[in-house]
Amino acid sequence: MSATLPEHYREILLGLGENPDREGLQDTPKRAAKAMQYLCRGYAQTLEDVVNGALFASDNDEMIIVKDIELYSLCEHHLLPFIGKVHVAYVPTGKVLGLSKIARIVDMFARRLQIQENLTREIADAIEQVTQAAGVAVVIEAQHMCMMMRGVEKQNSTMNTSVMLGALRDSSRTRMEFLQLIGRSK
């Protein structure tokens, strides 16, 4: 843990007009620093470490989809959470990725200060890089606390982003198959 991060949180409490020495707040700067480091642990991870060699030879050339992966991230503009789910698909070309690695890739990028648009692209690019897939798709549906708790305070708003690469971008049939399988197309 950074030696100065708890001190910064103490200063934030003072700046808010709080007494960081009162009973309920005495350990808050340390706890907040530890929590922030946990929430931003993706900075300490690399794609190679996360995948850890879990790429396996396969003759499968049909679309693989992992849907409803939980997502927890922090908005880089307000440091407030956005939460939701991620749907990932890829069309393999001789190699498949270990199932849990897809969720770990999502987490690695989500556990950095982010905007959802960039997060969607980073996940898609990483899946493509690792698998050399013929096509990759990523859809994220998330609710942003910066929209819900402050500013316009819209409680039921959801942001949807998508990135389609290769066959999932070029083939409307393949793209529609993906969207139907994740339940986002009629």
Coordinates of N, CA and C in Angstrom, one line a residue:
M1 N 0.8 -1.2 0.0 CA 0.0 0.0 0.0 C 0.9 1.2 0.0
S2 N 0.5 2.2 -0.8 CA 1.3 3.5 -0.9 C 1.2 4.1 0.5
A3 N 2.4 4.6 0.9 CA 2.5 5.2 2.2 C 1.7 6.5 2.3
T4 N 1.5 7.2 1.2 CA 0.8 8.4 1.2 C -0.7 8.4 0.9
L5 N -1.2 7.3 0.3 CA -2.6 7.2 0.0 C -3.5 7.3 1.2
P6 N -3.3 6.7 2.3 CA -4.1 7.0 3.5 C -4.1 8.4 3.9
E7 N -2.9 9.1 3.8 CA -2.8 10.5 4.1 C -3.7 11.3 3.2
H8 N -3.7 11.0 2.0 CA -4.6 11.7 1.0 C -6.1 11.5 1.4
Y9 N -6.4 10.3 1.8 CA -7.8 10.1 2.2 C -8.1 10.9 3.5
R10 N -7.2 11.0 4.4 CA -7.4 11.9 5.6 C -7.6 13.3 5.2
E11 N -6.8 13.8 4.2 CA -7.0 15.2 3.7 C -8.4 15.4 3.0
I12 N -8.8 14.4 2.3 CA -10.2 14.4 1.7 C -11.2 14.6 2.8
L13 N -11.1 13.8 3.9 CA -12.1 13.9 5.0 C -12.0 15.3 5.6
L14 N -10.8 15.8 5.8 CA -10.7 17.2 6.3 C -11.4 18.2 5.3
G15 N -11.1 18.0 4.0 CA -11.7 18.9 3.0 C -13.2 18.9 3.0
L16 N -13.8 17.7 3.4 CA -15.2 17.6 3.4 C -15.8 18.2 4.7
G17 N -15.0 18.7 5.6 CA -15.4 19.2 6.8 C -15.6 18.2 8.0
E18 N -15.1 17.0 7.7 CA -15.2 15.9 8.7 C -14.0 16.0 9.7
N19 N -14.1 15.3 10.8 CA -13.1 15.1 11.7 C -12.5 13.7 11.6
P20 N -11.4 13.5 10.9 CA -10.8 12.2 10.7 C -10.4 11.5 12.0
D21 N -10.4 12.2 13.1 CA -10.0 11.6 14.4 C -11.2 11.1 15.2
R22 N -12.4 11.4 14.7 CA -13.5 10.9 15.5 C -13.6 9.3 15.4
E23 N -14.2 8.7 16.3 CA -14.2 7.3 16.4 C -14.5 6.5 15.1
G24 N -15.6 6.9 14.5 CA -16.0 6.2 13.3 C -15.1 6.4 12.1
L25 N -14.2 7.4 12.1 CA -13.4 7.7 10.9 C -11.9 7.4 11.2
Q26 N -11.5 7.0 12.4 CA -10.1 6.9 12.7 C -9.3 6.0 11.7
D27 N -9.9 4.9 11.4 CA -9.2 3.9 10.4 C -9.7 4.1 9.0
T28 N -10.6 5.0 8.7 CA -11.2 5.1 7.4 C -10.1 5.4 6.3
P29 N -9.2 6.3 6.6 CA -8.2 6.5 5.5 C -7.4 5.3 5.1
K30 N -7.1 4.4 6.1 CA -6.4 3.2 5.7 C -7.3 2.2 5.0
R31 N -8.6 2.1 5.5 CA -9.5 1.2 4.8 C -9.8 1.7 3.4
A32 N -10.0 3.0 3.2 CA -10.3 3.6 1.9 C -9.2 3.4 0.9
A33 N -8.0 3.5 1.4 CA -6.8 3.3 0.6 C -6.7 1.9 0.1
K34 N -6.9 1.0 1.1 CA -6.9 -0.5 0.8 C -8.0 -0.9 -0.2
A35 N -9.2 -0.3 0.0 CA -10.3 -0.6 -0.9 C -10.0 0.0 -2.3
M36 N -9.4 1.1 -2.4 CA -9.2 1.7 -3.8 C -8.1 0.9 -4.5
Q37 N -7.1 0.4 -3.8 CA -6.1 -0.4 -4.4 C -6.7 -1.7 -4.9
Y38 N -7.6 -2.3 -4.1 CA -8.3 -3.5 -4.6 C -9.1 -3.2 -5.8
L39 N -9.9 -2.1 -5.8 CA -10.8 -1.8 -6.9 C -10.0 -1.4 -8.2
C40 N -8.7 -1.1 -8.0 CA -7.9 -0.7 -9.2 C -6.7 -1.7 -9.4
R41 N -6.9 -2.9 -8.9 CA -5.8 -3.9 -9.0 C -5.5 -4.3 -10.5
G42 N -6.3 -4.0 -11.4 CA -6.0 -4.3 -12.8 C -4.7 -3.7 -13.3
Y43 N -4.3 -2.6 -12.7 CA -3.1 -1.9 -13.1 C -1.9 -2.8 -12.9
A44 N -2.0 -3.7 -11.9 CA -0.8 -4.6 -11.6 C -0.9 -5.9 -12.4
Q45 N -1.8 -6.1 -13.3 CA -2.0 -7.3 -14.0 C -1.6 -7.1 -15.5
T46 N -1.1 -8.2 -16.1 CA -0.9 -8.1 -17.5 C -1.7 -9.2 -18.2
L47 N -1.9 -9.1 -19.5 CA -2.7 -10.0 -20.2 C -2.1 -11.4 -20.2
E48 N -0.7 -11.5 -20.3 CA 0.0 -12.7 -20.2 C -0.2 -13.4 -18.8
D49 N -0.1 -12.6 -17.8 CA -0.3 -13.2 -16.4 C -1.8 -13.7 -16.3
V50 N -2.7 -13.0 -16.7 CA -4.1 -13.4 -16.6 C -4.5 -14.6 -17.4
V51 N -4.0 -14.7 -18.6 CA -4.2 -15.9 -19.5 C -3.4 -17.1 -19.0
N52 N -2.2 -16.9 -18.6 CA -1.4 -17.9 -18.0 C -1.3 -19.2 -18.8
G53 N -1.2 -19.0 -20.1 CA -1.1 -20.2 -21.0 C -2.3 -21.0 -21.2
A54 N -3.5 -20.6 -20.8 CA -4.7 -21.4 -20.9 C -5.3 -21.2 -22.3
L55 N -4.6 -21.5 -23.3 CA -5.0 -21.5 -24.7 C -4.8 -22.9 -25.2
F56 N -5.9 -23.5 -25.7 CA -5.9 -24.9 -26.0 C -6.2 -25.2 -27.5
A57 N -5.5 -26.1 -28.1 CA -5.8 -26.5 -29.5 C -7.2 -27.0 -29.6
S58 N -8.0 -26.7 -30.7 CA -9.3 -27.1 -30.9 C -9.7 -27.0 -32.4
D59 N -10.5 -28.0 -32.8 CA -11.0 -28.0 -34.2 C -12.3 -27.2 -34.3
N60 N -12.8 -26.7 -33.2 CA -14.0 -26.0 -33.1 C -13.9 -24.7 -33.9
D61 N -14.8 -24.4 -34.8 CA -14.8 -23.1 -35.5 C -16.2 -22.4 -35.4
E62 N -16.9 -22.8 -34.4 CA -18.2 -22.2 -34.2 C -18.1 -21.2 -33.0
M63 N -19.0 -20.3 -33.1 CA -19.0 -19.2 -32.1 C -19.0 -19.7 -30.6
I64 N -18.2 -19.1 -29.8 CA -18.2 -19.4 -28.4 C -18.7 -18.1 -27.7
I65 N -19.6 -18.2 -26.8 CA -20.2 -17.1 -26.1 C -20.1 -17.3 -24.6
V66 N -19.7 -16.3 -23.9 CA -19.8 -16.2 -22.4 C -20.6 -15.0 -22.1
K67 N -21.8 -15.2 -21.5 CA -22.6 -14.0 -21.3 C -22.9 -13.8 -19.8
D68 N -23.3 -12.6 -19.5 CA -23.7 -12.2 -18.2 C -22.5 -12.2 -17.2
I69 N -21.3 -11.9 -17.6 CA -20.2 -11.8 -16.8 C -20.3 -10.5 -15.9
E70 N -20.3 -10.6 -14.6 CA -20.5 -9.4 -13.8 C -19.3 -8.4 -14.0
L71 N -19.7 -7.2 -14.0 CA -18.7 -6.1 -14.2 C -18.8 -5.1 -13.1
Y72 N -17.7 -4.7 -12.5 CA -17.6 -3.7 -11.5 C -16.4 -2.8 -11.9
S73 N -16.6 -1.6 -12.2 CA -15.5 -0.7 -12.5 C -15.7 0.7 -11.9
L74 N -14.8 1.6 -12.1 CA -14.8 2.9 -11.6 C -14.7 3.9 -12.7
C75 N -15.7 4.8 -12.8 CA -15.6 5.9 -13.8 C -14.4 6.8 -13.6
E76 N -13.7 7.0 -14.6 CA -12.4 7.8 -14.5 C -12.7 9.3 -14.3
H77 N -14.0 9.7 -14.6 CA -14.3 11.1 -14.5 C -14.7 11.5 -13.0
H78 N -15.4 10.6 -12.3 CA -15.9 10.9 -11.0 C -15.4 10.0 -9.9
L79 N -14.7 8.9 -10.3 CA -14.3 7.9 -9.4 C -15.5 7.2 -8.7
L80 N -16.6 7.1 -9.4 CA -17.8 6.5 -8.9 C -18.0 5.1 -9.7
P81 N -18.6 4.2 -9.0 CA -18.7 2.9 -9.7 C -19.7 2.9 -10.9
F82 N -19.4 2.0 -11.8 CA -20.4 1.5 -12.8 C -20.4 0.0 -12.8
I83 N -21.6 -0.5 -12.8 CA -21.8 -2.0 -12.6 C -22.7 -2.5 -13.7
G84 N -22.5 -3.7 -14.1 CA -23.3 -4.3 -15.1 C -22.9 -5.7 -15.5
K85 N -23.1 -6.0 -16.8 CA -22.7 -7.3 -17.3 C -22.1 -7.2 -18.7
V86 N -21.2 -8.1 -18.9 CA -20.5 -8.2 -20.2 C -20.8 -9.5 -20.9
H87 N -21.0 -9.4 -22.2 CA -21.2 -10.6 -23.1 C -20.0 -10.6 -24.1
V88 N -19.4 -11.8 -24.1 CA -18.2 -11.9 -25.0 C -18.4 -13.1 -25.9
A89 N -18.1 -12.9 -27.2 CA -18.1 -14.0 -28.1 C -16.8 -14.0 -29.0
Y90 N -16.4 -15.2 -29.4 CA -15.3 -15.2 -30.4 C -15.5 -16.5 -31.3
V91 N -15.0 -16.4 -32.5 CA -15.0 -17.5 -33.4 C -13.6 -18.0 -33.5
P92 N -13.3 -19.2 -32.9 CA -12.0 -19.7 -32.9 C -11.4 -20.1 -34.2
T93 N -10.1 -20.0 -34.3 CA -9.4 -20.5 -35.5 C -8.2 -21.4 -35.0
G94 N -8.6 -22.5 -34.4 CA -7.6 -23.5 -34.0 C -7.2 -23.5 -32.5
K95 N -7.7 -22.4 -31.8 CA -7.4 -22.3 -30.4 C -8.6 -21.8 -29.6
V96 N -8.8 -22.4 -28.4 CA -9.8 -21.9 -27.6 C -9.2 -21.4 -26.2
L97 N -9.8 -20.4 -25.6 CA -9.3 -19.9 -24.4 C -10.0 -20.5 -23.2
G98 N -9.3 -20.8 -22.1 CA -9.9 -21.3 -20.9 C -11.1 -20.4 -20.5
L99 N -12.2 -21.0 -20.2 CA -13.4 -20.3 -19.9 C -13.2 -19.2 -18.8
S100 N -12.6 -19.5 -17.7 CA -12.4 -18.5 -16.7 C -11.5 -17.3 -17.1
K101 N -10.7 -17.5 -18.1 CA -9.8 -16.5 -18.5 C -10.6 -15.3 -19.2
I102 N -11.7 -15.6 -19.8 CA -12.5 -14.5 -20.4 C -13.0 -13.6 -19.3
A103 N -13.5 -14.2 -18.2 CA -13.9 -13.3 -17.0 C -12.7 -12.6 -16.4
R104 N -11.6 -13.3 -16.4 CA -10.4 -12.6 -15.8 C -9.9 -11.4 -16.6
I105 N -10.0 -11.6 -18.0 CA -9.7 -10.5 -18.9 C -10.6 -9.3 -18.6
V106 N -11.9 -9.6 -18.5 CA -12.9 -8.5 -18.2 C -12.5 -7.8 -16.9
D107 N -12.2 -8.6 -15.9 CA -11.9 -8.0 -14.6 C -10.6 -7.2 -14.7
M108 N -9.6 -7.7 -15.4 CA -8.3 -6.9 -15.4 C -8.5 -5.5 -16.0
F109 N -9.3 -5.4 -17.0 CA -9.5 -4.1 -17.6 C -10.5 -3.3 -16.8
A110 N -11.5 -3.9 -16.2 CA -12.6 -3.3 -15.4 C -12.0 -2.7 -14.1
R111 N -10.9 -3.3 -13.6 CA -10.3 -2.9 -12.4 C -9.3 -1.8 -12.6
R112 N -9.6 -0.9 -13.5 CA -8.8 0.3 -13.8 C -9.8 1.4 -13.9
L113 N -9.3 2.6 -13.7 CA -10.2 3.8 -13.9 C -10.6 3.8 -15.4
Q114 N -11.8 3.9 -15.7 CA -12.3 3.6 -17.1 C -13.4 4.5 -17.5
I115 N -13.7 4.5 -18.8 CA -15.0 4.8 -19.4 C -15.4 3.6 -20.1
Q116 N -16.7 3.4 -20.1 CA -17.3 2.1 -20.6 C -16.9 1.9 -22.1
E117 N -16.9 2.9 -22.9 CA -16.6 2.8 -24.3 C -15.2 2.2 -24.5
N118 N -14.2 2.7 -23.8 CA -12.8 2.2 -23.9 C -12.7 0.8 -23.3
L119 N -13.4 0.5 -22.2 CA -13.4 -0.8 -21.6 C -13.9 -1.9 -22.6
T120 N -14.9 -1.6 -23.3 CA -15.5 -2.5 -24.3 C -14.4 -2.8 -25.4
R121 N -13.8 -1.8 -25.9 CA -12.7 -2.0 -26.9 C -11.5 -2.8 -26.4
E122 N -11.1 -2.5 -25.2 CA -9.9 -3.1 -24.6 C -10.2 -4.6 -24.4
I123 N -11.4 -5.0 -24.0 CA -11.7 -6.4 -23.8 C -11.7 -7.1 -25.2
A124 N -12.3 -6.5 -26.2 CA -12.4 -7.1 -27.5 C -11.0 -7.3 -28.1
D125 N -10.2 -6.2 -28.0 CA -8.8 -6.3 -28.6 C -8.0 -7.4 -27.9
A126 N -8.2 -7.5 -26.5 CA -7.4 -8.5 -25.8 C -7.8 -9.9 -26.2
I127 N -9.1 -10.2 -26.3 CA -9.6 -11.5 -26.7 C -9.1 -11.8 -28.1
E128 N -9.1 -10.8 -29.0 CA -8.6 -11.1 -30.4 C -7.1 -11.3 -30.4
Q129 N -6.4 -10.6 -29.6 CA -4.9 -10.8 -29.5 C -4.6 -12.1 -29.0
V130 N -5.2 -12.6 -28.0 CA -4.9 -13.9 -27.3 C -5.3 -15.0 -28.2
T131 N -6.5 -15.0 -28.8 CA -7.1 -16.2 -29.5 C -6.8 -16.2 -30.9
Q132 N -6.4 -15.0 -31.5 CA -6.3 -14.9 -33.0 C -7.6 -15.3 -33.7
A133 N -8.7 -15.0 -33.0 CA -10.0 -15.5 -33.5 C -10.4 -14.8 -34.8
A134 N -11.3 -15.5 -35.6 CA -11.8 -14.9 -36.8 C -12.7 -13.8 -36.6
G135 N -13.3 -13.7 -35.4 CA -14.2 -12.6 -35.0 C -14.4 -12.6 -33.5
V136 N -14.6 -11.4 -33.0 CA -14.8 -11.1 -31.6 C -15.9 -10.1 -31.4
A137 N -16.8 -10.3 -30.4 CA -17.8 -9.4 -30.1 C -17.8 -9.2 -28.6
V138 N -18.0 -7.9 -28.1 CA -18.2 -7.6 -26.7 C -19.3 -6.6 -26.6
V139 N -20.3 -6.9 -25.7 CA -21.3 -6.0 -25.4 C -21.3 -5.8 -23.9
I140 N -21.4 -4.5 -23.5 CA -21.5 -4.2 -22.1 C -22.7 -3.4 -21.8
E141 N -23.5 -3.8 -20.8 CA -24.6 -3.1 -20.3 C -24.3 -2.7 -18.9
A142 N -24.4 -1.4 -18.6 CA -24.0 -1.0 -17.2 C -24.8 0.2 -16.8
Q143 N -24.9 0.3 -15.5 CA -25.5 1.4 -14.8 C -24.4 2.2 -14.1
H144 N -24.4 3.5 -14.3 CA -23.3 4.4 -13.8 C -23.8 5.2 -12.6
M145 N -23.1 5.1 -11.5 CA -23.5 5.8 -10.3 C -23.3 7.3 -10.5
C146 N -22.4 7.7 -11.5 CA -22.3 9.2 -11.7 C -23.5 9.7 -12.4
M147 N -24.3 8.9 -13.0 CA -25.6 9.3 -13.6 C -26.8 9.1 -12.6
M148 N -26.6 8.2 -11.7 CA -27.7 7.9 -10.7 C -27.6 8.6 -9.4
M149 N -26.4 8.9 -8.9 CA -26.3 9.5 -7.6 C -26.0 11.0 -7.6
R150 N -25.7 11.5 -8.7 CA -25.3 12.9 -8.8 C -25.8 13.4 -10.2
G151 N -25.5 14.7 -10.5 CA -25.9 15.2 -11.8 C -27.4 15.1 -12.1
V152 N -27.7 14.4 -13.2 CA -29.1 14.2 -13.6 C -29.9 13.3 -12.8
E153 N -29.3 12.4 -12.0 CA -29.9 11.5 -11.1 C -31.0 10.6 -11.8
K154 N -30.6 10.0 -12.8 CA -31.5 9.1 -13.6 C -31.3 7.7 -13.1
Q155 N -32.3 7.2 -12.3 CA -32.1 5.9 -11.6 C -32.2 4.7 -12.5
N156 N -32.9 4.8 -13.6 CA -33.1 3.6 -14.5 C -32.4 3.6 -15.8
S157 N -31.4 4.5 -15.9 CA -30.6 4.6 -17.1 C -29.6 3.5 -17.2
T158 N -29.4 2.9 -18.4 CA -28.4 1.9 -18.6 C -27.7 2.3 -19.9
M159 N -26.4 2.1 -19.9 CA -25.5 2.4 -21.0 C -25.2 1.1 -21.7
N160 N -25.3 1.0 -23.0 CA -24.9 -0.2 -23.7 C -23.8 0.2 -24.7
T161 N -22.8 -0.6 -24.8 CA -21.7 -0.4 -25.7 C -21.4 -1.7 -26.4
S162 N -20.9 -1.7 -27.6 CA -20.5 -2.9 -28.3 C -19.3 -2.6 -29.2
V163 N -18.5 -3.7 -29.3 CA -17.4 -3.7 -30.3 C -17.5 -5.0 -31.0
M164 N -17.5 -5.0 -32.3 CA -17.5 -6.1 -33.1 C -16.2 -6.1 -34.0
L165 N -15.5 -7.2 -34.0 CA -14.3 -7.3 -34.8 C -14.3 -8.5 -35.8
G166 N -13.6 -8.4 -36.9 CA -13.5 -9.5 -37.8 C -14.9 -10.0 -38.3
A167 N -15.1 -11.3 -38.3 CA -16.3 -11.9 -38.8 C -17.6 -11.4 -38.1
L168 N -17.5 -11.0 -36.8 CA -18.7 -10.5 -36.1 C -19.0 -9.1 -36.6
R169 N -18.1 -8.4 -37.2 CA -18.3 -7.1 -37.7 C -18.7 -7.2 -39.2
D170 N -18.0 -8.1 -39.9 CA -18.2 -8.1 -41.4 C -19.4 -8.9 -41.8
S171 N -19.9 -9.9 -41.0 CA -21.0 -10.7 -41.4 C -22.2 -10.4 -40.6
S172 N -23.2 -9.8 -41.2 CA -24.4 -9.5 -40.5 C -25.1 -10.7 -40.0
R173 N -25.0 -11.8 -40.6 CA -25.6 -13.1 -40.2 C -24.9 -13.6 -38.9
T174 N -23.6 -13.5 -38.8 CA -22.9 -13.9 -37.6 C -23.1 -12.9 -36.5
R175 N -23.2 -11.7 -36.8 CA -23.5 -10.6 -35.8 C -24.9 -10.9 -35.2
M176 N -25.9 -11.1 -36.1 CA -27.3 -11.4 -35.6 C -27.4 -12.6 -34.8
E177 N -26.6 -13.7 -35.1 CA -26.6 -14.9 -34.3 C -26.1 -14.6 -32.9
F178 N -25.0 -13.8 -32.8 CA -24.5 -13.4 -31.5 C -25.6 -12.6 -30.7
L179 N -26.1 -11.6 -31.3 CA -27.1 -10.8 -30.7 C -28.3 -11.5 -30.2
Q180 N -28.8 -12.5 -31.1 CA -29.9 -13.3 -30.7 C -29.6 -14.2 -29.5
L181 N -28.4 -14.8 -29.5 CA -28.0 -15.7 -28.4 C -27.8 -15.0 -27.1
I182 N -27.4 -13.7 -27.1 CA -27.4 -13.0 -25.8 C -28.7 -12.3 -25.5
G183 N -29.7 -12.5 -26.4 CA -31.0 -11.9 -26.1 C -31.1 -10.4 -26.4
R184 N -30.4 -9.9 -27.3 CA -30.4 -8.5 -27.6 C -31.0 -8.1 -28.9
S185 N -31.6 -9.1 -29.6 CA -32.1 -8.9 -31.0 C -33.5 -9.5 -31.1
K186 N -34.3 -8.9 -31.8 CA -35.7 -9.4 -32.0 C -35.9 -10.0 -33.4

